[in-house]
PDB file of C-alpha atoms in Angstrom:
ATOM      1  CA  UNK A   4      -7.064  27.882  10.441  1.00 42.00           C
ATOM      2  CA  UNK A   5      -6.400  24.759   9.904  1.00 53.00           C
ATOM      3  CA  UNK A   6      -9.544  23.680   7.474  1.00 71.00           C
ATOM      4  CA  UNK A   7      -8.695  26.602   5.863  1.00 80.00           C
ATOM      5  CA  UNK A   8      -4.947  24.998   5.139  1.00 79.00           C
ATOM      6  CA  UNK A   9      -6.458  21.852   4.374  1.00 77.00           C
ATOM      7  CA  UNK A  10      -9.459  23.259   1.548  1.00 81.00           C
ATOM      8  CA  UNK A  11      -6.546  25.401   0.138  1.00 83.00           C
ATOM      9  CA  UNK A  12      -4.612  22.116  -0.768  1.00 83.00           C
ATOM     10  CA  UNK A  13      -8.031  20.217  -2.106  1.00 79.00           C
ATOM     11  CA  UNK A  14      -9.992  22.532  -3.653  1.00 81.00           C
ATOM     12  CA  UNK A  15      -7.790  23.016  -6.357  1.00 85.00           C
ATOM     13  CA  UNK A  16      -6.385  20.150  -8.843  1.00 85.00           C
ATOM     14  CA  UNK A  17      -3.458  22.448  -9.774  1.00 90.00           C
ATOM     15  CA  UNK A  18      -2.901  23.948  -5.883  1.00 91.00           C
ATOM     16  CA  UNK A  19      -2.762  19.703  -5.156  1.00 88.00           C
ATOM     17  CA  UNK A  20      -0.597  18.686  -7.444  1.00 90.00           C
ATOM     18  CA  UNK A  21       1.908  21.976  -6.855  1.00 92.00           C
ATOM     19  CA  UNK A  22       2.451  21.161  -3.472  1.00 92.00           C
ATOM     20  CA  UNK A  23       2.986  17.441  -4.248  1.00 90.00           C
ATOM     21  CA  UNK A  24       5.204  17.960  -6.255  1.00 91.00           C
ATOM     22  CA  UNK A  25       7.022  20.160  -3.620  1.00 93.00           C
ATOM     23  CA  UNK A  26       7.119  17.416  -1.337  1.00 90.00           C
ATOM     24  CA  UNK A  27      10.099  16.142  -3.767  1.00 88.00           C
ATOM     25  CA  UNK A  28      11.908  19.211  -2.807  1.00 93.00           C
ATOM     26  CA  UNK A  29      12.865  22.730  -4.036  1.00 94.00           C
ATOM     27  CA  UNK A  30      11.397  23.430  -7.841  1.00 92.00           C
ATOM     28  CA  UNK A  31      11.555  26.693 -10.273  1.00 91.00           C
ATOM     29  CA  UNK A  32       8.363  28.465 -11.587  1.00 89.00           C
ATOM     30  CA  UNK A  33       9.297  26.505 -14.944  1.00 88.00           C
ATOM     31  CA  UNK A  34       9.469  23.231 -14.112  1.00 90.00           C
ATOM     32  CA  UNK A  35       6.011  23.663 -12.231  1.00 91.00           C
ATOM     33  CA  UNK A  36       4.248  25.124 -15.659  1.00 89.00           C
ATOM     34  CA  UNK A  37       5.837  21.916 -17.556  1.00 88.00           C
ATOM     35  CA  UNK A  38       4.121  19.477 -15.243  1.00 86.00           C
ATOM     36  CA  UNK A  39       0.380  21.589 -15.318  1.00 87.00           C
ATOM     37  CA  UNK A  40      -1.603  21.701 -18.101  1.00 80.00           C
ATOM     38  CA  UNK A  41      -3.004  25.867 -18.580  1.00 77.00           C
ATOM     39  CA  UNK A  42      -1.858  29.056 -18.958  1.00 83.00           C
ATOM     40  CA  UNK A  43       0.718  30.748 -17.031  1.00 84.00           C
ATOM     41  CA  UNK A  44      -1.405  33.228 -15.497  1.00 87.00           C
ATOM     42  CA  UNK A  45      -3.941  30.704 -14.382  1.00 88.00           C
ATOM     43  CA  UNK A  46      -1.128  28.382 -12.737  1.00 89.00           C
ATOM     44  CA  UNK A  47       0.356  31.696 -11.014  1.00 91.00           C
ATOM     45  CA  UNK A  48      -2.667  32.626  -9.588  1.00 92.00           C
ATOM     46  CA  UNK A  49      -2.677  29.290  -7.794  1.00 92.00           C
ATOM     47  CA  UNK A  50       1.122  29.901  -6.554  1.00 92.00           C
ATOM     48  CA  UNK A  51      -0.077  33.237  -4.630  1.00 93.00           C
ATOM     49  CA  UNK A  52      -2.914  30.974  -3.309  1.00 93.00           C
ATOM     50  CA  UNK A  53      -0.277  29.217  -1.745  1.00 93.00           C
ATOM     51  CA  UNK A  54       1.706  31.900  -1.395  1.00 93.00           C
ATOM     52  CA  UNK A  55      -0.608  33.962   0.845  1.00 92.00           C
ATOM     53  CA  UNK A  56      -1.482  30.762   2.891  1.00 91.00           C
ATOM     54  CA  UNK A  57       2.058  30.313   4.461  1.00 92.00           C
ATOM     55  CA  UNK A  58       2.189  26.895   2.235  1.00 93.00           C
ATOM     56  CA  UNK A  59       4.931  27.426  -0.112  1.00 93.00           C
ATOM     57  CA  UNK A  60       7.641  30.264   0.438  1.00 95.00           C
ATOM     58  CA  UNK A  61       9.701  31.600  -2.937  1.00 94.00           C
ATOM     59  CA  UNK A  62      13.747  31.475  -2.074  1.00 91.00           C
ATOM     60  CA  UNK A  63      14.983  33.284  -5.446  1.00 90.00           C
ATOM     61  CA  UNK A  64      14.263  31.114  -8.647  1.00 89.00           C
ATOM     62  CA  UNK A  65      13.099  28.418  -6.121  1.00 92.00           C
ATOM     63  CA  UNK A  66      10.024  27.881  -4.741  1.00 94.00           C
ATOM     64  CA  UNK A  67       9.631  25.178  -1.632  1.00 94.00           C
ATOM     65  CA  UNK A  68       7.050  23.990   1.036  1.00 95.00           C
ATOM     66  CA  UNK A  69       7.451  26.431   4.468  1.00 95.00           C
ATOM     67  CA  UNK A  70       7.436  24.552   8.013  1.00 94.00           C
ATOM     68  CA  UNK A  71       3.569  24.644   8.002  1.00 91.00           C
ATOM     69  CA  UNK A  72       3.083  22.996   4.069  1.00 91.00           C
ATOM     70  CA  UNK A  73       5.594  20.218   5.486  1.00 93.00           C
ATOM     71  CA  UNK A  74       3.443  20.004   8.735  1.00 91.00           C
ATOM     72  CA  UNK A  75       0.292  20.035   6.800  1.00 89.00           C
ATOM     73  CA  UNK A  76       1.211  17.790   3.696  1.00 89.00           C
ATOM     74  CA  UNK A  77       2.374  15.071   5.840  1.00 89.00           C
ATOM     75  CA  UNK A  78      -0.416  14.631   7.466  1.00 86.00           C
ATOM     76  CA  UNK A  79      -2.702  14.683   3.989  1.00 86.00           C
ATOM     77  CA  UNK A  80      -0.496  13.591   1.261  1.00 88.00           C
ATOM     78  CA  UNK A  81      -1.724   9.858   2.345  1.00 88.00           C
ATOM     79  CA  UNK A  82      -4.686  10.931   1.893  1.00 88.00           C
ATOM     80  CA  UNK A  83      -5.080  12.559  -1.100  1.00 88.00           C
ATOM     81  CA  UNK A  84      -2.816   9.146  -2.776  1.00 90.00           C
ATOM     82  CA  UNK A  85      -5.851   7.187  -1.484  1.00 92.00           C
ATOM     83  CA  UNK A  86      -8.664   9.551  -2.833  1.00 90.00           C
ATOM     84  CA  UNK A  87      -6.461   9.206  -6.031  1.00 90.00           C
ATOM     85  CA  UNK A  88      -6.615   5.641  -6.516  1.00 93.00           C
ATOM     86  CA  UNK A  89      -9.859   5.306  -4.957  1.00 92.00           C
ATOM     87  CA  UNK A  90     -12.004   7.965  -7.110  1.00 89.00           C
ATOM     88  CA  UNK A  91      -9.900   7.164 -10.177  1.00 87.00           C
ATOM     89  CA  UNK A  92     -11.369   3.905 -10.278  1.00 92.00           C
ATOM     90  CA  UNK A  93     -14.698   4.295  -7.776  1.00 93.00           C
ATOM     91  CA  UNK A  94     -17.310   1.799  -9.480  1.00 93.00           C
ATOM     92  CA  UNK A  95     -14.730  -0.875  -9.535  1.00 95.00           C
ATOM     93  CA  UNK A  96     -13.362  -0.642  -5.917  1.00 96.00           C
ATOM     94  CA  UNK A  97     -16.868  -0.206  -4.866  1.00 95.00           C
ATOM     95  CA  UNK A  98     -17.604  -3.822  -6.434  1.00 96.00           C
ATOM     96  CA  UNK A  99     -14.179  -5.364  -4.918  1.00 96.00           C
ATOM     97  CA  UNK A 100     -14.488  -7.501  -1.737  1.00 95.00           C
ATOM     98  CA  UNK A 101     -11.326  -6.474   0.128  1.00 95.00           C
ATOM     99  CA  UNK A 102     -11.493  -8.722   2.986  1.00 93.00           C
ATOM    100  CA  UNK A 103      -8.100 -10.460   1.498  1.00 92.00           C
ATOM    101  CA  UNK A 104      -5.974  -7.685   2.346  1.00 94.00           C
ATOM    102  CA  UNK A 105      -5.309  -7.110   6.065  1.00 93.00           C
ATOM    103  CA  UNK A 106      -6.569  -3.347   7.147  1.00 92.00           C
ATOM    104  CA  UNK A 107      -3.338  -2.260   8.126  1.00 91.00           C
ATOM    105  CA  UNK A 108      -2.213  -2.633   4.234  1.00 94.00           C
ATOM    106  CA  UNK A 109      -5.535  -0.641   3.398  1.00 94.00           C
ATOM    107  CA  UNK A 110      -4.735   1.877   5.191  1.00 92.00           C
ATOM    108  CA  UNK A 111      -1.510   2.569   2.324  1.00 94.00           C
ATOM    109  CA  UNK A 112      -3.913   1.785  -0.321  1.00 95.00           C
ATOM    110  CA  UNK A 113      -2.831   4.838  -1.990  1.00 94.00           C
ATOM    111  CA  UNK A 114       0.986   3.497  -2.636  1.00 95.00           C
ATOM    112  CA  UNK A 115      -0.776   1.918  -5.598  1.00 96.00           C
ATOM    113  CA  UNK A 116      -0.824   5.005  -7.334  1.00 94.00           C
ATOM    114  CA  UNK A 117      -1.785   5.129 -10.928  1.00 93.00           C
ATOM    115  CA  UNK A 118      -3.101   1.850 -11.859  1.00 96.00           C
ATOM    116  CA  UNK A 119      -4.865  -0.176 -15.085  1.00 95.00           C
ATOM    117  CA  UNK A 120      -7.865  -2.006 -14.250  1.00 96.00           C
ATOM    118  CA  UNK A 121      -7.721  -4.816 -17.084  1.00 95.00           C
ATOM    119  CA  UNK A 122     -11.003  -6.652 -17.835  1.00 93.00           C
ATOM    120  CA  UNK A 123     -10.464  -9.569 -20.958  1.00 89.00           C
ATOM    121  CA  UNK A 124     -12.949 -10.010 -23.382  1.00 88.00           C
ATOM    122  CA  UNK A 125     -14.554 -13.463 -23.435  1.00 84.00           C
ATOM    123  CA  UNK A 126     -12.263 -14.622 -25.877  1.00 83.00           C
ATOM    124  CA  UNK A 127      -9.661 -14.327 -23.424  1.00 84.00           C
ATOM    125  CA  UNK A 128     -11.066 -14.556 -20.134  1.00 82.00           C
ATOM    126  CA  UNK A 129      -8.312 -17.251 -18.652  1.00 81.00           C
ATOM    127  CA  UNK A 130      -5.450 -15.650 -19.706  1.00 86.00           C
ATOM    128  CA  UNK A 131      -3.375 -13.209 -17.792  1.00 90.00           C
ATOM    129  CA  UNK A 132      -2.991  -9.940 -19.098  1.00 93.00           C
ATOM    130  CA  UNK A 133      -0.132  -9.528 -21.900  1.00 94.00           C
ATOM    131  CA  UNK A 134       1.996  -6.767 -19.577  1.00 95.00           C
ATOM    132  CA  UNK A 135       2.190  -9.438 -17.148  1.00 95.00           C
ATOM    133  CA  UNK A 136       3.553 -12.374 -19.580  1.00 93.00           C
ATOM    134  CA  UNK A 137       5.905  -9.949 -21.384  1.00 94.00           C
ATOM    135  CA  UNK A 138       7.098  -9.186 -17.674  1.00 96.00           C
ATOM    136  CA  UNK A 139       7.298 -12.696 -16.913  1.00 94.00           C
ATOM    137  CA  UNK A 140       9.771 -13.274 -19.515  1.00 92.00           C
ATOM    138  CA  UNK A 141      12.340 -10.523 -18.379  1.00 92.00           C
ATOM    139  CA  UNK A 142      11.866 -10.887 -14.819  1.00 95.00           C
ATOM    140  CA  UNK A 143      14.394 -11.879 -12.203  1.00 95.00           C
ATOM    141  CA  UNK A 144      12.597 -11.859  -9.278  1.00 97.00           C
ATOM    142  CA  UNK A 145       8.540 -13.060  -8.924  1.00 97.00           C
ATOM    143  CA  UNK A 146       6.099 -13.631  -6.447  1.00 97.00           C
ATOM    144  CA  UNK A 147       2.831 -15.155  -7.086  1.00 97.00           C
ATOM    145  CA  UNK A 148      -0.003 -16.197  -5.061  1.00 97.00           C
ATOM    146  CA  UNK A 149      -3.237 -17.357  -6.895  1.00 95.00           C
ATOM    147  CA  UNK A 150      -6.272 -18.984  -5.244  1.00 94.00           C
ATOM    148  CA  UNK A 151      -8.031 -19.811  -8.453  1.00 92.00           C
ATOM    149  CA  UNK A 152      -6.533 -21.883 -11.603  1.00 93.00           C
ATOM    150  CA  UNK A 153      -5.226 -20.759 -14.142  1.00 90.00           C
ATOM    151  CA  UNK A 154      -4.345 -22.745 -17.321  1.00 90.00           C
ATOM    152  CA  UNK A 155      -1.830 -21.195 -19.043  1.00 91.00           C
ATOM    153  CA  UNK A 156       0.085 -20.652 -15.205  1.00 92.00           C
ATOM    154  CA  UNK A 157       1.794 -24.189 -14.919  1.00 95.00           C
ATOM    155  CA  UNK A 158       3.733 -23.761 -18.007  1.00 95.00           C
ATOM    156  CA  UNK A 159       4.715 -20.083 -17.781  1.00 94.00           C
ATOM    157  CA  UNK A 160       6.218 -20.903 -13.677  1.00 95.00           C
ATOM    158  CA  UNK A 161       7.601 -24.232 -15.365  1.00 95.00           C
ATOM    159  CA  UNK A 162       9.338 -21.791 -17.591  1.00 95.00           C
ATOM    160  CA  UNK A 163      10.879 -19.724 -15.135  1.00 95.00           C
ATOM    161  CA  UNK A 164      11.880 -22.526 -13.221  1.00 93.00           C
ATOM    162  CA  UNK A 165      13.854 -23.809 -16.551  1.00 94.00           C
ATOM    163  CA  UNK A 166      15.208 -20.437 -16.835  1.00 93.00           C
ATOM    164  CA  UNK A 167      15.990 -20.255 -13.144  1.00 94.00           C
ATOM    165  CA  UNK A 168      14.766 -17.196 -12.463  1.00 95.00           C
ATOM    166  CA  UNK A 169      14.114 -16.321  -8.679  1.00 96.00           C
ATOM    167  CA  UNK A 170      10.677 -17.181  -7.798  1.00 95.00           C
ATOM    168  CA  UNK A 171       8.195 -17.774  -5.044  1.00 97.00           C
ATOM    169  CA  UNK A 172       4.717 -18.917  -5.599  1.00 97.00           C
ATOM    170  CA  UNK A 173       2.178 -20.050  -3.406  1.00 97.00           C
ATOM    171  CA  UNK A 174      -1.551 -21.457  -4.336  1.00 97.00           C
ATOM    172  CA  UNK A 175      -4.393 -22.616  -2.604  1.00 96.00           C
ATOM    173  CA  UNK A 176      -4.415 -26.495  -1.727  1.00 95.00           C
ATOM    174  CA  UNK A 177      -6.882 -26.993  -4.235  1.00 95.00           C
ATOM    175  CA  UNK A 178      -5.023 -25.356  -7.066  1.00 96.00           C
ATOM    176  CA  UNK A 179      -2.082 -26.877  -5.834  1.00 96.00           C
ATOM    177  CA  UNK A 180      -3.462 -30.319  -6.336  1.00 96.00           C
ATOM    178  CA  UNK A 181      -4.824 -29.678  -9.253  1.00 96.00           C
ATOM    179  CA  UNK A 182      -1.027 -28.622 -10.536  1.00 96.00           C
ATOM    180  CA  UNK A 183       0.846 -31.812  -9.287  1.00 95.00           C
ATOM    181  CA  UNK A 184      -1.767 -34.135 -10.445  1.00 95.00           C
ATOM    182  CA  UNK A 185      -2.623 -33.100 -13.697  1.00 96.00           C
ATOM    183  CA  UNK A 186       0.513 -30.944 -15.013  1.00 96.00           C
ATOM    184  CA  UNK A 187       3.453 -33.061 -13.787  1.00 95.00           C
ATOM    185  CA  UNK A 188       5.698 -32.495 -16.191  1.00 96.00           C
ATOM    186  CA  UNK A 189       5.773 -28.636 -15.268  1.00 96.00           C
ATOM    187  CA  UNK A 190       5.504 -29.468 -11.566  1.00 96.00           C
ATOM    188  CA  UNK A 191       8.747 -31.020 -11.590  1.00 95.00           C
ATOM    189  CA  UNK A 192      10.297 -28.650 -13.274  1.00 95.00           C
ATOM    190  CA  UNK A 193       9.331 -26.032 -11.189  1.00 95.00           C
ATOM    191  CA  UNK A 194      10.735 -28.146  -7.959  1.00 94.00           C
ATOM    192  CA  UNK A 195      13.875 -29.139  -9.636  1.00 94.00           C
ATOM    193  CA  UNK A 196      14.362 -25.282 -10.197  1.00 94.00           C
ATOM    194  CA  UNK A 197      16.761 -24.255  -7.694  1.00 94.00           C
ATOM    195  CA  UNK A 198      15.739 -21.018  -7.604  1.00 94.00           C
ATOM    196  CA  UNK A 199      11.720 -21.645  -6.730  1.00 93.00           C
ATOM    197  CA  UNK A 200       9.910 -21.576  -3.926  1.00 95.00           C
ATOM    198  CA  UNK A 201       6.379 -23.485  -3.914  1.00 96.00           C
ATOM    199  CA  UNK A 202       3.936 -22.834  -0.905  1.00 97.00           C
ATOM    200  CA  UNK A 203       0.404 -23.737  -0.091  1.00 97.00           C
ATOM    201  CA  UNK A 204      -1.976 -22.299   2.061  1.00 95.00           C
ATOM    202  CA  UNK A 205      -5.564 -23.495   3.153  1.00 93.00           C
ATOM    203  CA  UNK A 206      -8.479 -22.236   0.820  1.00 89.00           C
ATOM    204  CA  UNK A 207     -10.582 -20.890   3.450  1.00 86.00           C
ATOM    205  CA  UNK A 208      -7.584 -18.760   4.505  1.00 82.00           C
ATOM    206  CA  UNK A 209      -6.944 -16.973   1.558  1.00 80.00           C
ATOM    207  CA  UNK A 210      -9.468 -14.458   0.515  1.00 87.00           C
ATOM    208  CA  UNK A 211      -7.266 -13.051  -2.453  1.00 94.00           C
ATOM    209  CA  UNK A 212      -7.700 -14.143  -6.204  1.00 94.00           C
ATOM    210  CA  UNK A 213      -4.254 -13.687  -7.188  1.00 96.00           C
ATOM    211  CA  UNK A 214      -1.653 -10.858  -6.845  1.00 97.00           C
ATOM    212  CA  UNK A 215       1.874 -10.710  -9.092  1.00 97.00           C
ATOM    213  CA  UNK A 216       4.860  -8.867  -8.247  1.00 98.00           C
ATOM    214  CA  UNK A 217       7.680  -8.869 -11.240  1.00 98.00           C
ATOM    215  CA  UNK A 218      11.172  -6.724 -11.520  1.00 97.00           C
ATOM    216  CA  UNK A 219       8.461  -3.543 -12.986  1.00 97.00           C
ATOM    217  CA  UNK A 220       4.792  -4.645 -12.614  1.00 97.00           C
ATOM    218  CA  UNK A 221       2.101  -5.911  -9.626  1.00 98.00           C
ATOM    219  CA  UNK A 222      -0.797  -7.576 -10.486  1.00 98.00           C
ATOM    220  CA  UNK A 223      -3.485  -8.279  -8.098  1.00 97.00           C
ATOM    221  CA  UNK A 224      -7.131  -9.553  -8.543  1.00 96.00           C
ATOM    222  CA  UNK A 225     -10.395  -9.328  -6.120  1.00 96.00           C
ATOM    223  CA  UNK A 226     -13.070 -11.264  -5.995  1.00 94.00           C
ATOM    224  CA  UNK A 227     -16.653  -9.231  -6.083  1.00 95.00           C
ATOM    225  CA  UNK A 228     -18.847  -8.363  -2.973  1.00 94.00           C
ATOM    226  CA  UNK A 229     -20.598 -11.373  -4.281  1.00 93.00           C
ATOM    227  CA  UNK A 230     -17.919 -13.523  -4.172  1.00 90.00           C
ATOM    228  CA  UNK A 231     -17.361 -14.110  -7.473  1.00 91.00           C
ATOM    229  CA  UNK A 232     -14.202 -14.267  -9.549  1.00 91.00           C
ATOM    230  CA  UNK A 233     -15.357 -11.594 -12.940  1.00 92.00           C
ATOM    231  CA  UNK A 234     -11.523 -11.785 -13.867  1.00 92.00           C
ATOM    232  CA  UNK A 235     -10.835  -8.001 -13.348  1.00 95.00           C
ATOM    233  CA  UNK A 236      -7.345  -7.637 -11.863  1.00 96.00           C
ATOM    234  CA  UNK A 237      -5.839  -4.354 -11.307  1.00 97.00           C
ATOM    235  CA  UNK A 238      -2.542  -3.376 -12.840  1.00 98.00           C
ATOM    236  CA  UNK A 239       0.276  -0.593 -11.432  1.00 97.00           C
ATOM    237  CA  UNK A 240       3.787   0.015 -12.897  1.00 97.00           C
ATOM    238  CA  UNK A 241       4.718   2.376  -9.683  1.00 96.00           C
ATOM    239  CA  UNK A 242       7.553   1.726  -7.352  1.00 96.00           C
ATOM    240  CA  UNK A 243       5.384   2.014  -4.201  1.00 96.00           C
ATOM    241  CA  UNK A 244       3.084  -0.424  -5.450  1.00 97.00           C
ATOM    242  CA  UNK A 245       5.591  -3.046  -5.973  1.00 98.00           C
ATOM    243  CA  UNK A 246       6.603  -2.230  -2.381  1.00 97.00           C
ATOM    244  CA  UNK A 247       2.984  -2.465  -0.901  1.00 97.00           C
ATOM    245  CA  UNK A 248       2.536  -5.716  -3.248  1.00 97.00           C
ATOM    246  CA  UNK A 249       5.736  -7.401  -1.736  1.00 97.00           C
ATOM    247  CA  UNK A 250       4.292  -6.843   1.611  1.00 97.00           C
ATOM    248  CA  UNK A 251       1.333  -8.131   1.390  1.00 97.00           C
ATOM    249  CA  UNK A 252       3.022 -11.448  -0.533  1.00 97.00           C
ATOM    250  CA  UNK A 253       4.864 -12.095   2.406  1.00 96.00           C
ATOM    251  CA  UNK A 254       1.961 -11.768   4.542  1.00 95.00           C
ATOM    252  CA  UNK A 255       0.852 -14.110   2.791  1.00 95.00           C
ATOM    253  CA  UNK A 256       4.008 -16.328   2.671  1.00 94.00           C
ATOM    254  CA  UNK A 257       3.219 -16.341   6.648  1.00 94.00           C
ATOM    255  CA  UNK A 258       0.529 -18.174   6.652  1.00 94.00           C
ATOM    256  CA  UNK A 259       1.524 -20.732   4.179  1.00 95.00           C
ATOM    257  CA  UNK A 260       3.390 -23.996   4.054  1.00 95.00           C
ATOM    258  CA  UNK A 261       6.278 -24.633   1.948  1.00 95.00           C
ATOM    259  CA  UNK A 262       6.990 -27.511  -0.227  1.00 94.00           C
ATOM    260  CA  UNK A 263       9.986 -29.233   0.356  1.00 82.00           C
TER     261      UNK A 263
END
């Protein structure tokens, strides 16, 4: 009975996405043909599907998950976020060495929902991505964490800390040497900032190439199974990936040391 429940819900795109949708509560017929693409007759015959599985129940113009949809798509919603992000983007994650994020974040992998993988051409292979720097500038509150350096980086922090916007970064010891000795000028201004928050953490420790969060956009970067930097960072505009991205910056923040 219950693989039956289960291939109901994933052998059909539109079946999927109905009873996602559902999870959101109560919906009409209507609003369920303006978020499927095809014809009514096609996305009805998937609503008897349901229907006739005990999944969804019809409660006049309404339509809603019954006890055993609720049951079932609780226990496979997380699952199906994860094939989402996973399959949407397979070659890529398949090249990512993911030893930087602790499993227990893995295992919500999915809260990154619909996501931009951003690859520069050489041209513009040490810059970060242009949704990041127009983010940058109307943030309030940012958390960065890079373990490799990036030029352009010490003036755009150096700018927020002039601006005073709320902001945590922490960098590998190397980078951060690299920052106080070379770019002083934007060093200081970043600790004069009283809003900032600099922290380092040992090289060997930190298995991440960078990762972003902003008021509307997380950032984060892999290095390849081969453990090599190809500047391919992964972008998501969703609400649970700025949650999942927060929490895995303050992992992060755990293990560093602040500079006072």
């Amino acid at each position: 009975m219950t693989s039956e429940l289960v291939s109901t819900v994933f052998l059909s795109e539109k079946r999927k996405k109905i009873v996602l949708m559902l999870m959101s509560g109560p919906t009409t017929i209507d609003r369920i043909k303006e978020s499927l693409e095809g014809s009514t007759s096609a996305i009805m015959a998937q609503v008897k599907i349901l229907l006739e599985q005990g999944l969804i129940e019809q409660k006049g113009d309404d339509y809603k998950l019954t006890y055993i949809g609720q049951i079932v798509l609780k226990k496979i919603a997380p699952l199906i976020k994860t094939l989402d992000v996973l399959e949407g983007n397979k070659e890529y994650w398949q090249s990512r060495d993911l030893s930087g994020v602790p499993e227990s974040y893995l295992d919500n992998i999915g809260d990154l929902g619909e996501v931009l993988i951003h690859e520069p051409d050489l041209s513009h292979l040490f810059e970060p991505p242009k949704q990041l720097l127009q983010s940058l500038k109307n943030a309030e509150n940012v958390s960065t964490f890079y373990s490799y350096f990036c030029p352009s980086c010490p003036y755009n922090y150096a700018e927020l800390g002039r601006k005073e916007t709320n902001f945590s970064l922490i960098l590998t010891r190397s980078v951060y040497t690299r920052l106080k000795e070379e770019y002083e000028e934007q060093y200081n201004a970043m600790m004069r900032s009283k809003n900032s928050s600099l922290y380092v953490v040992d090289d060997d420790a930190a298995k991440l190439g960078a990762l972003s969060i902003t008021d509307d956009l997380l950032l984060i970067a892999f290095f390849n199974t081969e453990g090599v930097f190809d500047h391919k960072k992964l972008l998501s505009f969703e609400e649970s990936a700025l949650s999942w991205g927060k929490e895995l910056f303050s992992y992060y923040m755990e293990i560093a040391e602040k500079i006072k």
